[in-house]
PDB file of C-alpha atoms in Angstrom:
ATOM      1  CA  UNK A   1     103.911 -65.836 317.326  1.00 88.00           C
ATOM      2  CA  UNK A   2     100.157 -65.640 317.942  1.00 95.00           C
ATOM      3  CA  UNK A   3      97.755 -65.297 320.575  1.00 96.00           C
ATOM      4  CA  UNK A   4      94.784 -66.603 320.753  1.00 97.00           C
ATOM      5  CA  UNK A   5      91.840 -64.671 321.497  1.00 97.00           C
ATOM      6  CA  UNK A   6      89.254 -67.309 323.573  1.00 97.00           C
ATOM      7  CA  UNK A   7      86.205 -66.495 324.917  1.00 96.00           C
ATOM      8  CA  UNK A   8      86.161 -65.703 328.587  1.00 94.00           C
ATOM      9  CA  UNK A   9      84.150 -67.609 331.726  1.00 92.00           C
ATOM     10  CA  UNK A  10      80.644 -66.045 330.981  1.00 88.00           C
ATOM     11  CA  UNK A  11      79.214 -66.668 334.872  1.00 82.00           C
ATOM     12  CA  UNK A  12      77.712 -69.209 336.890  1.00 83.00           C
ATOM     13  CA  UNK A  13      75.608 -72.099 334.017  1.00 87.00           C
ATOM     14  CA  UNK A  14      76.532 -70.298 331.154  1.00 90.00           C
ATOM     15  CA  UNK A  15      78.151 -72.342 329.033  1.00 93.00           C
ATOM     16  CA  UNK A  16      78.166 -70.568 325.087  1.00 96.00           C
ATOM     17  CA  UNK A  17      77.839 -67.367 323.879  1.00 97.00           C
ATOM     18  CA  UNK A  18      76.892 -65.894 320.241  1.00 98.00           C
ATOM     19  CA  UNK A  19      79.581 -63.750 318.867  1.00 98.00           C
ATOM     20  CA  UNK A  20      77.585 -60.358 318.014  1.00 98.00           C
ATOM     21  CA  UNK A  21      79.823 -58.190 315.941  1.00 98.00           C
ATOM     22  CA  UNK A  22      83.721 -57.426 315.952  1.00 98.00           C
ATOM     23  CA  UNK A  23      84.623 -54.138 316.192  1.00 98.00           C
ATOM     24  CA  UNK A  24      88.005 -54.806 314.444  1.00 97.00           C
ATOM     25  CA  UNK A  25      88.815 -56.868 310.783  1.00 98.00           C
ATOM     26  CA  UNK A  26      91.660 -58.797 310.394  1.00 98.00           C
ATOM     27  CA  UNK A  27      94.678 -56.607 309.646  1.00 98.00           C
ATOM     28  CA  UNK A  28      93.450 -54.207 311.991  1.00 98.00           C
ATOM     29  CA  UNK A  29      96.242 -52.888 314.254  1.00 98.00           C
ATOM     30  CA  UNK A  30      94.969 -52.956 318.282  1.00 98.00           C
ATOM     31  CA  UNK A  31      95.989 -51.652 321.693  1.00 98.00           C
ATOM     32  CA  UNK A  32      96.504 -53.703 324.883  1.00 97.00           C
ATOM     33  CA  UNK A  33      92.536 -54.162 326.697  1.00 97.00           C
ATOM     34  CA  UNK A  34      91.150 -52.975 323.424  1.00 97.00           C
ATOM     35  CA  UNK A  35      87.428 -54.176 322.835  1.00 98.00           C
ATOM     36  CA  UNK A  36      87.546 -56.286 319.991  1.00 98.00           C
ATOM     37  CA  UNK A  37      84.453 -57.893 320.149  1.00 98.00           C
ATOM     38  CA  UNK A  38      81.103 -58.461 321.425  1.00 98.00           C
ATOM     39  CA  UNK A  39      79.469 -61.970 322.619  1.00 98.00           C
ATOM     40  CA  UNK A  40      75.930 -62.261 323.730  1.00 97.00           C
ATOM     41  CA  UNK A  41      74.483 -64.903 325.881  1.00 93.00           C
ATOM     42  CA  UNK A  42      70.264 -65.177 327.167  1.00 89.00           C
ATOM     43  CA  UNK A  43      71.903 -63.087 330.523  1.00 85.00           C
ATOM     44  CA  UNK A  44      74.265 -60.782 329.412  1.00 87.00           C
ATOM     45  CA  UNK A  45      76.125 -58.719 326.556  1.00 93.00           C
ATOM     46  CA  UNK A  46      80.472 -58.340 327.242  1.00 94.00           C
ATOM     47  CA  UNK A  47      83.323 -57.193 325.741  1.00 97.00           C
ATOM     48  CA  UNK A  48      86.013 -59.079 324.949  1.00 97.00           C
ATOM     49  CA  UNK A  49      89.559 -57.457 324.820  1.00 97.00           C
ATOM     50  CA  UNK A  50      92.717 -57.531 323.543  1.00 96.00           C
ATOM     51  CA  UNK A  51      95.397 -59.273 325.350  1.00 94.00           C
ATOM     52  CA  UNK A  52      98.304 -57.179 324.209  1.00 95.00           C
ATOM     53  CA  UNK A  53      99.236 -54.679 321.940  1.00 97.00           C
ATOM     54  CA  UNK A  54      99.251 -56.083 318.279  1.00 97.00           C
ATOM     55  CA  UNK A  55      97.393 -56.809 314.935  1.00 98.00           C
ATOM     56  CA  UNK A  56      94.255 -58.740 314.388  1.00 98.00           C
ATOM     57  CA  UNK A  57      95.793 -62.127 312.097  1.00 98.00           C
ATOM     58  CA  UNK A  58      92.336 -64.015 311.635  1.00 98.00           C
ATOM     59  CA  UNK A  59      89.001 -63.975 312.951  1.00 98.00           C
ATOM     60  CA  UNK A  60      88.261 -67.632 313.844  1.00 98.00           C
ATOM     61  CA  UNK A  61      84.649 -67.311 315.248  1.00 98.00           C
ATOM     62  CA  UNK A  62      82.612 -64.248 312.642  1.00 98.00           C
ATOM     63  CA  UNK A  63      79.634 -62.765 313.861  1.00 98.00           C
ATOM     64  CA  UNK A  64      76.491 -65.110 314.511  1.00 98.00           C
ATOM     65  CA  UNK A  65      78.939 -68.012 315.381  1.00 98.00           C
ATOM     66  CA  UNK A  66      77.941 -70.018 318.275  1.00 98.00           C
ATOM     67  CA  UNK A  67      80.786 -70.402 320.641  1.00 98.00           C
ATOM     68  CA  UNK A  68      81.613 -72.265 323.991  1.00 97.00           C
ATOM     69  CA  UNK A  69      83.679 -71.298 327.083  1.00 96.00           C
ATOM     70  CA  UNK A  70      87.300 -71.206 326.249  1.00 97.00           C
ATOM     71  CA  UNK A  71      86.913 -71.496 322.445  1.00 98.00           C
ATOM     72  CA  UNK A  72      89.263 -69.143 320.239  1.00 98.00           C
ATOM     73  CA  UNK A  73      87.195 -66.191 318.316  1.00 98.00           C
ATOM     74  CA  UNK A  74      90.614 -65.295 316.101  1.00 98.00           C
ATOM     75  CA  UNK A  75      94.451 -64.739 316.573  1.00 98.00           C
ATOM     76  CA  UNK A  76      96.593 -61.659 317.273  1.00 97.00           C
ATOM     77  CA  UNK A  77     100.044 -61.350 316.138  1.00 96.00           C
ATOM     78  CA  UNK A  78     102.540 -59.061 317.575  1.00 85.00           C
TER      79      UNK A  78
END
């Protein structure tokens, strides 16, 4: 089973992000709250991080995609 990876509440009127790199590739193995990637809006730079433990099954949104609130970036499988 997979879980998505979805792009967080970014603050108060900010509404999309750009994805800015991923630390990880798909395949990659990952720890529970481990950063996998970094979004960038006109305010602020975050982290995102893993939900759980598990491996990295697709990246959804690459680097320089524009992405929305609650959008998925990529899946991790168990």
């Amino acid at each position: 089973m997979s879980i998505e990876i979805k792009v967080p509440t970014l603050g108060e009127s900010v509404t999309e992000a750009t994805v800015a790199k991923w630390f990880k590739s798909e395949g990659d193995a990952v720890e529970a709250d481990e950063a996998l990637l970094e979004l960038e809006t006109d305010k602020v730079t975050l982290e995102v991080f893993a939900p759980s433990a598990g491996t990295v099954e697709k990246i959804v949104a690459p680097a320089g995609s524009e992405v929305a609130v609650g959008a998925v970036l990529g899946l991790l499988g168990e």
